[in-house]
mmCIF file of C-alpha atoms in Angstrom:
data_model
loop_
_atom_site.group_PDB
_atom_site.id
_atom_site.type_symbol
_atom_site.label_atom_id
_atom_site.label_comp_id
_atom_site.label_asym_id
_atom_site.label_seq_id
_atom_site.Cartn_x
_atom_site.Cartn_y
_atom_site.Cartn_z
ATOM 1 C CA UNK A 161 181.383 105.437 96.091
ATOM 2 C CA UNK A 162 184.412 105.452 98.403
ATOM 3 C CA UNK A 163 185.317 102.255 100.236
ATOM 4 C CA UNK A 164 187.898 101.709 102.967
ATOM 5 C CA UNK A 165 189.837 98.815 101.457
ATOM 6 C CA UNK A 166 192.796 99.446 103.768
ATOM 7 C CA UNK A 167 190.735 98.734 106.887
ATOM 8 C CA UNK A 168 189.847 95.271 105.587
ATOM 9 C CA UNK A 169 193.223 94.260 104.178
ATOM 10 C CA UNK A 170 192.442 95.176 100.592
ATOM 11 C CA UNK A 171 189.262 93.107 100.280
ATOM 12 C CA UNK A 172 185.677 93.994 101.216
ATOM 13 C CA UNK A 173 182.824 91.494 101.582
ATOM 14 C CA UNK A 174 180.043 91.776 99.013
ATOM 15 C CA UNK A 175 176.619 90.384 99.841
ATOM 16 C CA UNK A 176 174.777 89.341 96.673
ATOM 17 C CA UNK A 177 170.976 89.640 96.769
ATOM 18 C CA UNK A 178 168.321 88.868 94.164
ATOM 19 C CA UNK A 179 166.832 92.291 93.400
ATOM 20 C CA UNK A 180 163.423 90.786 92.675
ATOM 21 C CA UNK A 181 162.916 88.213 95.431
ATOM 22 C CA UNK A 182 165.186 89.696 98.106
ATOM 23 C CA UNK A 183 166.864 86.311 98.633
ATOM 24 C CA UNK A 184 170.528 86.401 99.648
ATOM 25 C CA UNK A 185 172.379 84.402 97.005
ATOM 26 C CA UNK A 186 176.020 84.380 98.071
ATOM 27 C CA UNK A 187 178.901 86.216 99.715
ATOM 28 C CA UNK A 188 182.101 87.105 97.902
ATOM 29 C CA UNK A 189 185.047 89.471 98.249
ATOM 30 C CA UNK A 190 186.150 92.384 96.091
ATOM 31 C CA UNK A 191 189.244 94.502 95.792
ATOM 32 C CA UNK A 192 189.200 97.850 94.001
ATOM 33 C CA UNK A 193 189.970 96.237 90.644
ATOM 34 C CA UNK A 194 187.099 93.750 90.999
ATOM 35 C CA UNK A 195 184.687 96.523 91.942
ATOM 36 C CA UNK A 196 185.799 98.648 88.979
ATOM 37 C CA UNK A 197 185.303 95.742 86.570
ATOM 38 C CA UNK A 198 181.896 94.991 88.090
ATOM 39 C CA UNK A 199 180.798 98.586 87.488
ATOM 40 C CA UNK A 200 182.199 98.741 83.975
ATOM 41 C CA UNK A 201 180.824 95.430 82.677
ATOM 42 C CA UNK A 202 177.622 95.164 84.710
ATOM 43 C CA UNK A 203 178.428 91.606 85.820
ATOM 44 C CA UNK A 204 179.576 90.744 89.329
ATOM 45 C CA UNK A 205 183.324 90.114 89.497
ATOM 46 C CA UNK A 206 185.049 89.009 92.696
ATOM 47 C CA UNK A 207 188.629 88.624 93.784
ATOM 48 C CA UNK A 208 189.013 84.883 94.258
ATOM 49 C CA UNK A 209 191.178 84.156 97.287
ATOM 50 C CA UNK A 210 191.672 80.541 96.240
ATOM 51 C CA UNK A 211 192.597 81.397 92.619
ATOM 52 C CA UNK A 212 194.381 84.622 93.625
ATOM 53 C CA UNK A 213 192.866 86.499 90.670
ATOM 54 C CA UNK A 214 189.757 88.305 89.474
ATOM 55 C CA UNK A 215 186.854 85.950 88.873
ATOM 56 C CA UNK A 216 183.643 86.929 87.109
ATOM 57 C CA UNK A 217 180.773 84.832 88.446
ATOM 58 C CA UNK A 218 179.598 82.511 85.676
ATOM 59 C CA UNK A 219 182.708 82.836 83.517
ATOM 60 C CA UNK A 220 182.695 79.045 83.005
ATOM 61 C CA UNK A 221 179.163 77.980 84.001
ATOM 62 C CA UNK A 222 177.321 80.858 82.315
ATOM 63 C CA UNK A 223 175.407 81.517 85.554
ATOM 64 C CA UNK A 224 176.219 85.214 85.719
ATOM 65 C CA UNK A 225 174.974 87.900 88.084
ATOM 66 C CA UNK A 226 173.727 91.024 86.281
ATOM 67 C CA UNK A 227 174.173 94.096 88.471
ATOM 68 C CA UNK A 228 171.074 96.134 89.297
ATOM 69 C CA UNK A 229 172.467 98.291 92.115
ATOM 70 C CA UNK A 230 175.532 98.605 94.352
ATOM 71 C CA UNK A 231 175.322 100.068 97.860
ATOM 72 C CA UNK A 232 177.996 100.402 100.529
ATOM 73 C CA UNK A 233 177.295 100.080 104.242
ATOM 74 C CA UNK A 234 177.559 102.906 106.790
ATOM 75 C CA UNK A 235 181.188 102.047 107.669
ATOM 76 C CA UNK A 236 182.270 101.941 104.009
ATOM 77 C CA UNK A 237 183.783 98.485 104.432
ATOM 78 C CA UNK A 238 181.203 96.157 102.838
ATOM 79 C CA UNK A 239 178.843 96.092 99.861
ATOM 80 C CA UNK A 240 175.289 95.047 99.090
ATOM 81 C CA UNK A 241 174.883 94.205 95.409
ATOM 82 C CA UNK A 242 171.416 93.536 94.037
ATOM 83 C CA UNK A 243 171.408 91.399 90.921
ATOM 84 C CA UNK A 244 169.415 89.551 88.327
ATOM 85 C CA UNK A 245 170.861 86.023 88.309
ATOM 86 C CA UNK A 246 171.151 83.893 85.202
ATOM 87 C CA UNK A 247 170.632 80.340 86.387
ATOM 88 C CA UNK A 248 171.467 78.974 89.857
ATOM 89 C CA UNK A 249 174.056 80.888 91.864
ATOM 90 C CA UNK A 250 175.548 78.022 93.869
ATOM 91 C CA UNK A 251 177.916 75.493 92.281
ATOM 92 C CA UNK A 252 175.677 72.761 93.756
ATOM 93 C CA UNK A 253 172.862 73.860 91.456
ATOM 94 C CA UNK A 254 170.908 75.610 94.210
ATOM 95 C CA UNK A 255 169.532 79.107 93.751
ATOM 96 C CA UNK A 256 171.364 80.272 96.885
ATOM 97 C CA UNK A 257 174.689 79.264 98.426
ATOM 98 C CA UNK A 258 172.959 79.372 101.808
ATOM 99 C CA UNK A 259 170.749 76.378 101.105
ATOM 100 C CA UNK A 260 167.103 76.931 102.081
ATOM 101 C CA UNK A 261 166.049 74.857 99.093
ATOM 102 C CA UNK A 262 162.330 75.424 99.626
ATOM 103 C CA UNK A 263 162.908 79.174 99.676
ATOM 104 C CA UNK A 264 165.227 78.825 96.688
ATOM 105 C CA UNK A 265 162.569 76.993 94.697
ATOM 106 C CA UNK A 266 159.986 79.664 95.504
ATOM 107 C CA UNK A 267 162.446 82.409 94.582
ATOM 108 C CA UNK A 268 163.234 80.683 91.285
ATOM 109 C CA UNK A 269 159.513 80.418 90.512
ATOM 110 C CA UNK A 270 158.997 84.120 91.230
ATOM 111 C CA UNK A 271 162.010 84.960 89.074
ATOM 112 C CA UNK A 272 160.619 82.907 86.170
ATOM 113 C CA UNK A 273 157.264 84.723 86.306
ATOM 114 C CA UNK A 274 159.115 88.049 86.194
ATOM 115 C CA UNK A 275 161.234 86.856 83.264
ATOM 116 C CA UNK A 276 158.097 85.661 81.451
ATOM 117 C CA UNK A 277 156.511 89.070 81.952
ATOM 118 C CA UNK A 278 159.621 90.672 80.425
ATOM 119 C CA UNK A 279 159.374 88.386 77.385
ATOM 120 C CA UNK A 280 155.695 89.309 76.955
ATOM 121 C CA UNK A 281 156.522 93.009 77.160
ATOM 122 C CA UNK A 282 159.306 92.498 74.617
ATOM 123 C CA UNK A 283 156.922 90.761 72.216
ATOM 124 C CA UNK A 284 154.607 93.745 72.577
ATOM 125 C CA UNK A 285 157.316 96.255 71.658
ATOM 126 C CA UNK A 286 159.233 94.012 69.234
ATOM 127 C CA UNK A 287 156.757 91.652 67.513
ATOM 128 C CA UNK A 288 158.004 88.326 66.176
ATOM 129 C CA UNK A 289 156.245 86.656 63.269
ATOM 130 C CA UNK A 290 154.522 83.440 64.310
ATOM 131 C CA UNK A 291 154.548 84.336 68.004
ATOM 132 C CA UNK A 292 151.379 83.276 69.837
ATOM 133 C CA UNK A 293 151.812 86.218 72.186
ATOM 134 C CA UNK A 294 151.808 88.606 69.238
ATOM 135 C CA UNK A 295 148.766 86.820 67.821
ATOM 136 C CA UNK A 296 146.943 87.615 71.058
ATOM 137 C CA UNK A 297 148.044 91.250 71.037
ATOM 138 C CA UNK A 298 146.824 91.584 67.460
ATOM 139 C CA UNK A 299 143.400 90.174 68.409
ATOM 140 C CA UNK A 300 143.053 92.728 71.197
ATOM 141 C CA UNK A 301 141.859 92.918 74.784
ATOM 142 C CA UNK A 302 138.491 91.222 74.155
ATOM 143 C CA UNK A 303 140.103 88.067 72.774
ATOM 144 C CA UNK A 304 142.738 87.969 75.510
ATOM 145 C CA UNK A 305 140.101 88.466 78.209
ATOM 146 C CA UNK A 306 138.083 85.640 76.673
ATOM 147 C CA UNK A 307 141.118 83.336 76.898
ATOM 148 C CA UNK A 308 141.644 84.274 80.553
ATOM 149 C CA UNK A 309 138.015 83.362 81.255
ATOM 150 C CA UNK A 310 138.312 80.034 79.405
ATOM 151 C CA UNK A 311 141.491 79.042 81.215
ATOM 152 C CA UNK A 312 140.001 80.066 84.579
ATOM 153 C CA UNK A 313 136.952 77.850 83.997
ATOM 154 C CA UNK A 314 139.129 74.906 82.923
ATOM 155 C CA UNK A 315 141.312 75.354 86.004
ATOM 156 C CA UNK A 316 138.266 75.349 88.268
ATOM 157 C CA UNK A 317 136.818 72.252 86.586
ATOM 158 C CA UNK A 318 140.027 70.288 87.088
ATOM 159 C CA UNK A 319 140.343 71.500 90.695
ATOM 160 C CA UNK A 320 136.800 70.380 91.568
ATOM 161 C CA UNK A 321 137.356 67.039 89.827
ATOM 162 C CA UNK A 322 140.643 66.513 91.672
ATOM 163 C CA UNK A 323 142.614 66.301 88.429
ATOM 164 C CA UNK A 324 145.746 67.922 89.809
ATOM 165 C CA UNK A 325 148.065 66.869 86.968
ATOM 166 C CA UNK A 326 145.987 68.575 84.281
ATOM 167 C CA UNK A 327 145.081 71.409 86.656
ATOM 168 C CA UNK A 328 148.745 72.455 86.719
ATOM 169 C CA UNK A 329 148.702 72.911 82.955
ATOM 170 C CA UNK A 330 145.435 74.850 83.017
ATOM 171 C CA UNK A 331 146.730 77.066 85.846
ATOM 172 C CA UNK A 332 149.901 77.705 83.814
ATOM 173 C CA UNK A 333 147.750 78.740 80.840
ATOM 174 C CA UNK A 334 145.738 80.997 83.140
ATOM 175 C CA UNK A 335 148.819 82.732 84.546
ATOM 176 C CA UNK A 336 150.304 83.252 81.088
ATOM 177 C CA UNK A 337 147.118 84.709 79.581
ATOM 178 C CA UNK A 338 146.619 86.917 82.654
ATOM 179 C CA UNK A 339 150.117 88.362 82.178
ATOM 180 C CA UNK A 340 149.309 89.049 78.518
ATOM 181 C CA UNK A 341 146.030 90.713 79.520
ATOM 182 C CA UNK A 342 147.804 92.925 82.059
ATOM 183 C CA UNK A 343 150.311 93.985 79.397
ATOM 184 C CA UNK A 344 147.581 94.619 76.818
ATOM 185 C CA UNK A 345 145.770 96.947 79.230
ATOM 186 C CA UNK A 346 148.938 98.816 80.235
ATOM 187 C CA UNK A 347 149.296 97.203 83.659
ATOM 188 C CA UNK A 348 152.130 95.193 85.172
ATOM 189 C CA UNK A 349 152.224 92.393 87.712
ATOM 190 C CA UNK A 350 153.684 94.784 90.278
ATOM 191 C CA UNK A 351 150.490 96.861 90.060
ATOM 192 C CA UNK A 352 148.480 93.833 91.161
ATOM 193 C CA UNK A 353 151.011 92.928 93.857
ATOM 194 C CA UNK A 354 150.804 96.450 95.270
ATOM 195 C CA UNK A 355 147.053 95.970 95.766
ATOM 196 C CA UNK A 356 147.692 92.680 97.571
ATOM 197 C CA UNK A 357 150.329 94.334 99.751
ATOM 198 C CA UNK A 358 147.933 97.105 100.749
ATOM 199 C CA UNK A 359 145.265 94.559 101.609
ATOM 200 C CA UNK A 360 147.763 92.542 103.633
ATOM 201 C CA UNK A 361 148.589 95.591 105.772
ATOM 202 C CA UNK A 362 144.952 95.764 106.789
#
C-alpha cells in the first residue's frame, strides 16, 4: 500500500470505523512510522501532533483499536481503518468522538451482542468446566430449544402484564439462549440478519 505522505506534509488522515456497526469512531493522523507500527502490531497507532510522538490508542486507558482492515483512498493521501474497539473510543467515555450518543449507545449494544456470540463460539470450541454455556451444548439442541421456548413465553407474559423491568431480564435470557441455539445448529447471527436484509429490500 503506497501512500503520498509528501503531498500532505508527512501526515495522512486516518478515519477510524467500527468494522461491525459501521460507525465512525474518530479521526487521527499517521506518518509512515505510525502506519508501519499499526500494521506490525495490529493496534491503531497515530502520530500525535500535540505530543510530537507516536501514540498507540489506548496505551494508558486500555481502550485500544484492533485493526481489521486498512484501505487507502483513490488519491493515496488518506486511510480508512476498520477496527474492533475495546471500550469507548472517545476520552469523554463516548463510543464515538463525533458524539451522536444515541447512535453510540446502539452501536455499543450491537457490539456487545457480537462479542457475546464470539464468547459462545469460543465455549463451543474450547469448553470450560462449570460453564453454563457448555452445560447447554452438552445437553444438545433439544434442551437448548426448550430453553428458548421457555424464555420466549416468559418474555411474552411480562410484556402482556406490563412488567417491563422483569421483561428486560427475560428478553436478555431469550437473546442469550437464541445465540446458543444458533451456534449449536451451525448458524450465526449474520445468517439471520441476512434474511432480514433480504426481506427489507422487498
